[in-house]
Short mmCIF file of C-alpha atoms in Angstrom, two decimals:
data_model
loop_
_atom_site.label_atom_id
_atom_site.label_comp_id
_atom_site.label_asym_id
_atom_site.label_seq_id
_atom_site.Cartn_x
_atom_site.Cartn_y
_atom_site.Cartn_z
CA MET A 1 -85.27 -124.15 -77.18
CA ASN A 2 -88.30 -122.63 -74.91
CA ILE A 3 -88.05 -121.30 -71.59
CA LEU A 4 -91.14 -120.93 -69.41
CA ILE A 5 -90.51 -117.88 -66.59
CA ILE A 6 -92.66 -118.11 -63.61
CA GLY A 7 -93.22 -114.18 -62.72
CA PRO A 8 -93.31 -112.30 -59.73
CA SER A 9 -96.54 -111.01 -58.13
CA TRP A 10 -95.54 -106.99 -57.93
CA VAL A 11 -94.49 -104.67 -60.97
CA GLY A 12 -91.36 -102.99 -59.17
CA ASP A 13 -90.35 -106.89 -59.41
CA MET A 14 -91.65 -107.42 -62.51
CA VAL A 15 -90.17 -104.98 -64.16
CA MET A 16 -86.58 -105.82 -62.43
CA ALA A 17 -87.27 -109.64 -64.22
CA GLN A 18 -86.73 -108.51 -67.67
CA THR A 19 -82.84 -108.33 -66.46
CA LEU A 20 -83.36 -112.43 -66.22
CA LEU A 21 -84.19 -111.97 -69.67
CA VAL A 22 -81.81 -109.92 -71.58
CA CYS A 23 -79.17 -112.75 -70.28
CA LEU A 24 -81.00 -115.84 -71.16
CA LYS A 25 -81.30 -114.04 -74.69
CA GLN A 26 -77.68 -112.92 -74.67
CA ARG A 27 -76.62 -116.84 -73.81
CA HIS A 28 -79.64 -118.33 -75.80
CA PRO A 29 -79.94 -115.99 -78.75
CA ASP A 30 -82.73 -118.32 -80.80
CA CYS A 31 -84.42 -119.31 -77.68
CA ALA A 32 -88.40 -118.11 -76.98
CA ILE A 33 -89.44 -117.06 -73.55
CA ASP A 34 -92.79 -116.73 -72.26
CA VAL A 35 -93.80 -115.88 -68.85
CA LEU A 36 -96.72 -116.79 -67.23
CA ALA A 37 -97.67 -114.50 -64.63
CA PRO A 38 -101.00 -112.33 -63.57
CA ASP A 39 -103.02 -111.05 -65.88
CA TRP A 40 -102.00 -107.99 -64.52
CA SER A 41 -98.67 -107.67 -65.84
CA ARG A 42 -99.23 -107.80 -69.56
CA PRO A 43 -98.79 -104.57 -70.37
CA ILE A 44 -95.85 -105.12 -69.08
CA LEU A 45 -94.43 -108.14 -70.79
CA GLU A 46 -95.95 -107.07 -73.83
CA ARG A 47 -93.50 -104.28 -73.80
CA MET A 48 -90.23 -105.99 -73.02
CA PRO A 49 -89.07 -107.17 -76.57
CA GLU A 50 -87.34 -110.39 -75.29
CA VAL A 51 -91.08 -112.26 -74.21
CA ARG A 52 -92.27 -114.06 -77.14
CA ARG A 53 -95.78 -114.68 -74.87
CA ALA A 54 -97.77 -113.07 -72.26
CA LEU A 55 -99.32 -116.43 -70.06
CA SER A 56 -102.04 -115.06 -67.59
CA PHE A 57 -102.36 -117.28 -64.22
CA PRO A 58 -106.00 -116.65 -63.39
CA LEU A 59 -105.28 -117.24 -59.03
CA GLY A 60 -104.23 -114.88 -57.00
CA HIS A 61 -100.99 -114.13 -54.81
CA GLY A 62 -101.01 -117.20 -52.00
CA VAL A 63 -104.47 -119.02 -53.37
CA LEU A 64 -103.62 -122.79 -53.88
CA ASP A 65 -106.48 -124.19 -55.54
CA LEU A 66 -104.31 -127.10 -56.91
CA ALA A 67 -107.22 -128.15 -59.72
CA THR A 68 -106.60 -124.72 -61.38
CA ARG A 69 -102.77 -125.48 -61.18
CA TRP A 70 -103.25 -128.92 -62.55
CA ARG A 71 -105.15 -127.16 -65.60
CA VAL A 72 -103.09 -124.87 -66.48
CA ALA A 73 -100.30 -127.26 -66.11
CA ARG A 74 -102.09 -129.54 -69.08
CA GLY A 75 -102.01 -126.69 -71.31
CA LEU A 76 -98.44 -126.32 -70.66
CA ARG A 77 -97.07 -129.69 -71.61
CA GLY A 78 -94.25 -130.55 -73.80
CA GLN A 79 -93.54 -126.95 -74.64
CA TYR A 80 -90.93 -125.92 -72.61
CA GLU A 81 -86.97 -127.40 -72.10
CA GLN A 82 -86.89 -125.39 -68.88
CA ALA A 83 -88.66 -123.25 -66.80
CA ILE A 84 -87.41 -121.03 -64.20
CA LEU A 85 -89.30 -119.84 -60.78
CA LEU A 86 -88.91 -116.28 -60.00
CA PRO A 87 -91.25 -116.42 -56.48
CA ASN A 88 -89.53 -118.95 -53.77
CA SER A 89 -92.48 -120.38 -52.92
CA LEU A 90 -93.74 -123.95 -52.94
CA LYS A 91 -97.16 -122.90 -55.13
CA SER A 92 -95.45 -121.40 -57.74
CA ALA A 93 -93.33 -124.78 -58.19
CA LEU A 94 -96.58 -127.14 -59.12
CA VAL A 95 -97.58 -125.77 -62.60
CA PRO A 96 -93.82 -126.57 -63.99
CA LEU A 97 -93.44 -129.58 -61.88
CA PHE A 98 -97.84 -131.24 -63.40
CA ALA A 99 -96.39 -129.70 -67.10
CA GLY A 100 -93.84 -132.11 -66.68
CA ILE A 101 -90.92 -129.73 -67.66
CA PRO A 102 -87.51 -131.35 -67.58
CA ARG A 103 -85.78 -128.81 -66.10
CA ARG A 104 -87.50 -126.64 -63.11
CA THR A 105 -84.80 -123.98 -61.65
CA GLY A 106 -85.32 -121.72 -59.11
CA TRP A 107 -83.82 -120.56 -55.77
CA ARG A 108 -84.47 -123.18 -52.54
CA GLY A 109 -87.31 -122.45 -50.59
CA GLU A 110 -90.62 -123.61 -48.84
CA LEU A 111 -89.62 -126.73 -49.06
CA ARG A 112 -89.27 -126.83 -52.92
CA PHE A 113 -86.97 -130.24 -53.13
CA GLY A 114 -88.41 -132.89 -55.53
CA LEU A 115 -90.28 -129.89 -57.00
CA LEU A 116 -87.25 -128.07 -58.10
CA ASN A 117 -84.42 -130.18 -59.97
CA ASP A 118 -82.49 -127.31 -60.80
CA ILE A 119 -82.22 -126.26 -56.89
CA ARG A 120 -79.93 -123.22 -56.30
CA ARG A 121 -78.69 -122.36 -52.71
CA LEU A 122 -78.56 -118.61 -52.75
CA GLU A 123 -75.41 -116.79 -50.99
CA ARG A 124 -77.34 -113.26 -50.03
CA ASN A 125 -73.76 -111.85 -50.08
CA ARG A 126 -72.94 -112.35 -53.49
CA TYR A 127 -75.46 -111.82 -54.72
CA PRO A 128 -76.88 -108.71 -52.84
CA LEU A 129 -79.28 -107.02 -55.52
CA MET A 130 -82.64 -108.47 -56.16
CA ILE A 131 -81.51 -108.06 -59.76
CA GLU A 132 -78.63 -110.57 -59.22
CA ARG A 133 -81.22 -113.40 -57.97
CA PHE A 134 -82.91 -112.91 -61.07
CA MET A 135 -80.12 -113.11 -63.48
CA ALA A 136 -77.78 -115.86 -61.45
CA LEU A 137 -81.13 -118.02 -62.93
CA ALA A 138 -79.80 -118.10 -66.47
CA TYR A 139 -76.35 -119.35 -65.64
CA ALA A 140 -74.70 -122.12 -63.98
CA PRO A 141 -74.20 -122.34 -60.26
CA GLY A 142 -71.33 -120.25 -59.08
CA ALA A 143 -70.80 -118.47 -62.60
CA GLU A 144 -69.68 -114.84 -62.45
CA LEU A 145 -72.81 -113.03 -63.89
CA PRO A 146 -71.58 -110.40 -66.55
CA GLN A 147 -70.97 -106.72 -66.46
CA PRO A 148 -72.09 -104.51 -67.13
CA TYR A 149 -75.61 -105.58 -65.93
CA PRO A 150 -78.55 -104.93 -67.98
CA ARG A 151 -81.31 -102.38 -67.20
CA PRO A 152 -85.03 -102.33 -67.80
CA ALA A 153 -86.32 -100.96 -71.00
CA LEU A 154 -89.94 -100.63 -71.75
CA ARG A 155 -90.63 -100.35 -75.24
CA ILE A 156 -93.50 -97.70 -75.80
CA ASP A 157 -96.12 -97.39 -78.82
CA PRO A 158 -96.18 -94.33 -79.85
CA GLN A 159 -100.08 -94.69 -81.19
CA SER A 160 -100.70 -95.94 -78.01
CA ARG A 161 -99.14 -92.77 -75.99
CA ALA A 162 -101.71 -90.51 -78.50
CA ALA A 163 -104.58 -92.54 -77.47
CA ALA A 164 -104.03 -92.21 -73.94
CA LEU A 165 -103.62 -87.71 -74.35
CA GLU A 166 -106.67 -87.87 -76.45
CA LYS A 167 -108.54 -89.75 -73.79
CA PHE A 168 -107.25 -88.32 -70.84
CA ALA A 169 -107.50 -84.65 -72.98
CA LEU A 170 -104.26 -84.30 -71.71
CA ASN A 171 -101.45 -82.10 -73.94
CA LEU A 172 -98.14 -81.40 -73.56
CA ASP A 173 -98.02 -77.56 -74.04
CA ARG A 174 -95.85 -77.51 -70.32
CA PRO A 175 -92.99 -79.47 -68.77
CA LEU A 176 -94.42 -82.67 -67.40
CA LEU A 177 -93.79 -83.96 -63.74
CA ALA A 178 -95.09 -86.76 -62.74
CA LEU A 179 -95.43 -87.06 -59.13
CA CYS A 180 -96.13 -91.06 -57.61
CA PRO A 181 -97.11 -90.20 -54.20
CA GLY A 182 -98.37 -93.94 -53.40
CA ALA A 183 -96.83 -97.49 -52.25
CA GLU A 184 -98.81 -100.67 -51.85
CA PHE A 185 -96.41 -102.22 -49.60
CA GLY A 186 -97.11 -99.58 -46.51
CA GLU A 187 -97.23 -96.50 -44.42
CA ALA A 188 -93.27 -96.63 -44.32
CA LYS A 189 -92.69 -96.38 -47.96
CA ARG A 190 -94.76 -93.40 -48.43
CA TRP A 191 -93.41 -90.04 -48.32
CA PRO A 192 -96.01 -87.60 -46.67
CA ALA A 193 -98.61 -85.78 -49.19
CA GLU A 194 -97.33 -81.94 -47.58
CA HIS A 195 -94.59 -82.64 -48.50
CA TYR A 196 -95.61 -83.96 -52.18
CA ALA A 197 -98.03 -80.82 -52.76
CA ALA A 198 -94.54 -78.56 -51.82
CA VAL A 199 -92.41 -80.23 -55.05
CA ALA A 200 -95.73 -79.82 -57.01
CA GLU A 201 -95.99 -76.41 -55.89
CA ALA A 202 -92.65 -74.81 -56.87
CA LYS A 203 -92.58 -77.10 -60.59
CA LEU A 204 -95.88 -75.43 -60.87
CA ARG A 205 -94.90 -71.68 -60.23
CA ALA A 206 -92.23 -72.58 -62.64
CA GLY A 207 -94.52 -72.94 -65.35
CA TRP A 208 -94.36 -76.66 -65.67
CA GLN A 209 -98.18 -79.13 -64.85
CA VAL A 210 -98.25 -82.13 -62.77
CA TRP A 211 -99.82 -85.36 -63.55
CA LEU A 212 -100.20 -87.89 -60.31
CA PHE A 213 -99.83 -91.59 -61.32
CA GLY A 214 -100.62 -94.63 -58.64
CA SER A 215 -103.52 -97.18 -57.84
CA LYS A 216 -107.17 -96.94 -56.97
CA ASN A 217 -105.76 -96.69 -53.69
CA ASP A 218 -104.19 -93.79 -54.70
CA HIS A 219 -106.54 -91.20 -55.53
CA PRO A 220 -107.07 -89.51 -52.20
CA VAL A 221 -103.58 -89.30 -51.70
CA GLY A 222 -103.86 -87.43 -55.26
CA GLU A 223 -106.60 -85.49 -54.21
CA ALA A 224 -104.78 -84.61 -50.96
CA ILE A 225 -101.82 -83.15 -52.69
CA ARG A 226 -104.30 -81.23 -55.32
CA ALA A 227 -106.08 -79.73 -52.25
CA ALA A 228 -102.98 -77.99 -51.01
CA LEU A 229 -102.18 -75.85 -53.76
CA ALA A 230 -102.62 -72.89 -54.17
CA PRO A 231 -106.27 -72.94 -56.35
CA GLU A 232 -104.86 -70.77 -59.70
CA LEU A 233 -101.88 -73.78 -60.07
CA ARG A 234 -104.75 -76.65 -59.59
CA GLU A 235 -106.18 -76.91 -63.40
CA ALA A 236 -102.46 -77.01 -64.39
CA THR A 237 -102.47 -80.59 -62.46
CA ALA A 238 -104.59 -84.29 -63.12
CA ASN A 239 -104.78 -86.79 -60.56
CA LEU A 240 -104.65 -90.17 -62.98
CA ALA A 241 -104.13 -92.32 -59.98
CA GLY A 242 -107.17 -95.41 -60.22
CA GLU A 243 -108.22 -93.65 -63.68
CA THR A 244 -106.27 -95.00 -65.65
CA SER A 245 -105.27 -99.08 -67.00
CA LEU A 246 -101.58 -99.78 -66.61
CA ALA A 247 -101.25 -99.27 -69.67
CA GLU A 248 -102.34 -96.24 -70.06
CA ALA A 249 -100.16 -94.98 -67.17
CA LEU A 250 -97.15 -96.25 -68.50
CA ASP A 251 -97.99 -94.62 -71.77
CA LEU A 252 -99.04 -91.64 -70.00
CA LEU A 253 -95.60 -92.13 -67.68
CA SER A 254 -93.40 -92.10 -70.40
CA CYS A 255 -94.02 -88.73 -71.57
CA ALA A 256 -92.67 -86.96 -67.82
CA ASP A 257 -89.37 -84.59 -67.56
CA ALA A 258 -89.36 -85.38 -64.38
CA VAL A 259 -90.86 -88.17 -61.72
CA VAL A 260 -91.00 -88.35 -57.98
CA SER A 261 -91.56 -91.10 -57.13
CA ASN A 262 -91.59 -93.58 -53.62
CA ASP A 263 -90.21 -96.55 -53.25
CA SER A 264 -92.61 -98.43 -55.43
CA GLY A 265 -93.51 -100.25 -58.48
CA LEU A 266 -93.98 -97.31 -60.45
CA MET A 267 -90.39 -95.77 -59.36
CA HIS A 268 -89.79 -99.23 -61.67
CA VAL A 269 -91.21 -98.51 -64.33
CA ALA A 270 -90.21 -95.02 -64.30
CA ALA A 271 -86.75 -95.69 -64.40
CA ALA A 272 -87.32 -98.50 -67.28
CA LEU A 273 -88.85 -95.87 -69.77
CA GLY A 274 -85.91 -93.35 -69.16
CA ARG A 275 -87.39 -90.81 -67.59
CA PRO A 276 -85.78 -88.60 -65.15
CA LEU A 277 -86.28 -89.76 -61.81
CA VAL A 278 -85.52 -89.16 -58.30
CA ALA A 279 -86.60 -91.59 -56.26
CA VAL A 280 -87.22 -91.00 -51.98
CA TYR A 281 -86.14 -93.89 -49.68
CA GLY A 282 -87.45 -94.63 -46.05
CA SER A 283 -87.68 -97.53 -45.03
CA THR A 284 -86.37 -100.13 -47.51
CA SER A 285 -83.04 -99.77 -49.40
CA PRO A 286 -81.87 -98.54 -52.39
CA GLN A 287 -78.92 -101.15 -51.81
CA PHE A 288 -81.33 -104.27 -52.28
CA THR A 289 -83.49 -102.20 -55.11
CA PRO A 290 -82.44 -99.71 -56.91
CA PRO A 291 -84.06 -97.65 -59.64
CA LEU A 292 -81.84 -99.46 -63.20
CA ALA A 293 -81.73 -96.03 -64.82
CA GLU A 294 -78.93 -93.29 -65.65
CA GLN A 295 -80.84 -90.17 -64.86
CA VAL A 296 -81.40 -91.33 -60.81
CA GLU A 297 -81.06 -89.12 -57.92
CA ILE A 298 -81.71 -91.36 -54.38
CA VAL A 299 -82.74 -89.12 -51.99
CA ARG A 300 -82.98 -90.39 -48.26
CA LEU A 301 -82.19 -89.52 -45.00
CA GLY A 302 -80.21 -92.90 -43.61
CA LEU A 303 -81.61 -92.84 -39.99
CA GLU A 304 -80.23 -94.84 -37.55
CA CYS A 305 -83.46 -97.11 -36.81
CA SER A 306 -82.85 -97.02 -41.28
CA PRO A 307 -83.40 -99.23 -43.43
CA CYS A 308 -86.39 -101.27 -41.48
CA PHE A 309 -88.29 -102.60 -44.55
CA GLU A 310 -91.41 -102.85 -42.44
CA ARG A 311 -94.75 -101.76 -43.46
CA THR A 312 -95.26 -99.52 -40.89
CA CYS A 313 -92.91 -97.33 -37.93
CA ARG A 314 -92.24 -99.61 -35.53
CA PHE A 315 -91.69 -96.38 -33.31
CA GLY A 316 -95.30 -94.44 -34.88
CA HIS A 317 -93.07 -91.94 -36.25
CA TYR A 318 -92.03 -92.51 -39.59
CA ASP A 319 -89.49 -90.02 -39.26
CA CYS A 320 -86.84 -91.43 -42.16
CA LEU A 321 -90.01 -89.86 -44.35
CA ARG A 322 -91.15 -86.93 -42.52
CA ALA A 323 -88.29 -84.95 -41.20
CA LEU A 324 -86.97 -85.54 -45.14
CA ALA A 325 -87.94 -82.15 -46.60
CA PRO A 326 -88.95 -81.18 -49.62
CA PRO A 327 -85.86 -78.93 -50.50
CA ALA A 328 -84.12 -82.11 -50.48
CA VAL A 329 -86.11 -83.54 -53.50
CA LEU A 330 -86.53 -80.30 -55.33
CA ASP A 331 -82.63 -79.64 -54.92
CA ALA A 332 -82.25 -83.61 -56.82
CA LEU A 333 -85.28 -82.28 -59.78
CA GLN A 334 -83.88 -78.99 -60.63
CA ARG A 335 -79.78 -81.21 -60.67
CA LEU A 336 -81.94 -84.04 -63.55
CA ALA A 337 -84.16 -81.72 -65.04
CA GLY A 338 -82.10 -78.66 -65.12
CA ASP A 339 -84.95 -76.27 -64.33
CA PRO A 340 -83.98 -73.09 -61.81
CA LEU A 341 -86.93 -73.73 -59.37
CA PRO A 342 -87.50 -70.84 -56.69
CA ASP A 343 -86.22 -71.94 -53.14
CA PRO A 344 -89.23 -72.77 -50.85
CA ARG A 345 -87.15 -72.01 -47.69
CA PRO A 346 -87.99 -69.54 -46.01
CA GLN A 347 -85.67 -66.08 -46.83
CA GLU A 348 -83.92 -64.01 -44.62
CA HIS A 349 -84.84 -60.39 -44.56
#
């Protein structure tokens, strides 16, 4: 049985989609799973043992371009018994339809009647987690999901990791704290740079090193964090945001002894790499997209106005993040990493 997955457009969603792939393999051990997704996702998919092939989809998020979709579909005809669509858009249903895939499975959305022939109606209260909504597509409608839920687990090639360390002249002679201060969703997911800097300084003074990860857009905040550090501590830091490929970021993040991240794609990557993780939540909720790993501490204030799921704060104060002080994250790191840290709070004399 050959199954085509139409993959999501975001890093975190792609990582969480591995739960669906595991369920499919449990149900159909001999099935072959290919994933059609944006080319940036290839490094993630290549680290999932359940995936036979990562197929590059050439169109960006939101682009219709019927001619290109028809051309992609022609190359897929006759190869698959089922397509499972993770995006809820009408556009995502066109390639499986054009390819003539007999069974086309997905949640109802954007007038997809006729495009899908195994269409499901989502009961949000029954499946509050995103991974549950992914996993349910592996089973018959109304079926109970098996417990315990699978967790994403990305493989790392030691040779690839060694090459990345050499390329960026990095070493592991000190314990490593990885910081992921970005979030493509918007400002309401980003813990302030000065708070990250306070955490970094405490760990650096405890003998650790600090690497910063993210996209090109996150490089300036990485520089702001480094600039806020005492000059003598900056040599033990590296701002890798925007400098690495996604594949290199995966390899280097796997070296971390602990990670602090906003609710972002890299948060899910760190969890899937099994790294001890402190996840900082502001406008979003761990009740929908929690990091799926054993060693996780979730830090949030839970203000009356959150979660709002907005990109920017409607009140303009961002208190759900700004009022979340560094000691809360340092305490969580202490519990995870087992390293006694100096208390950054003012001492009474």
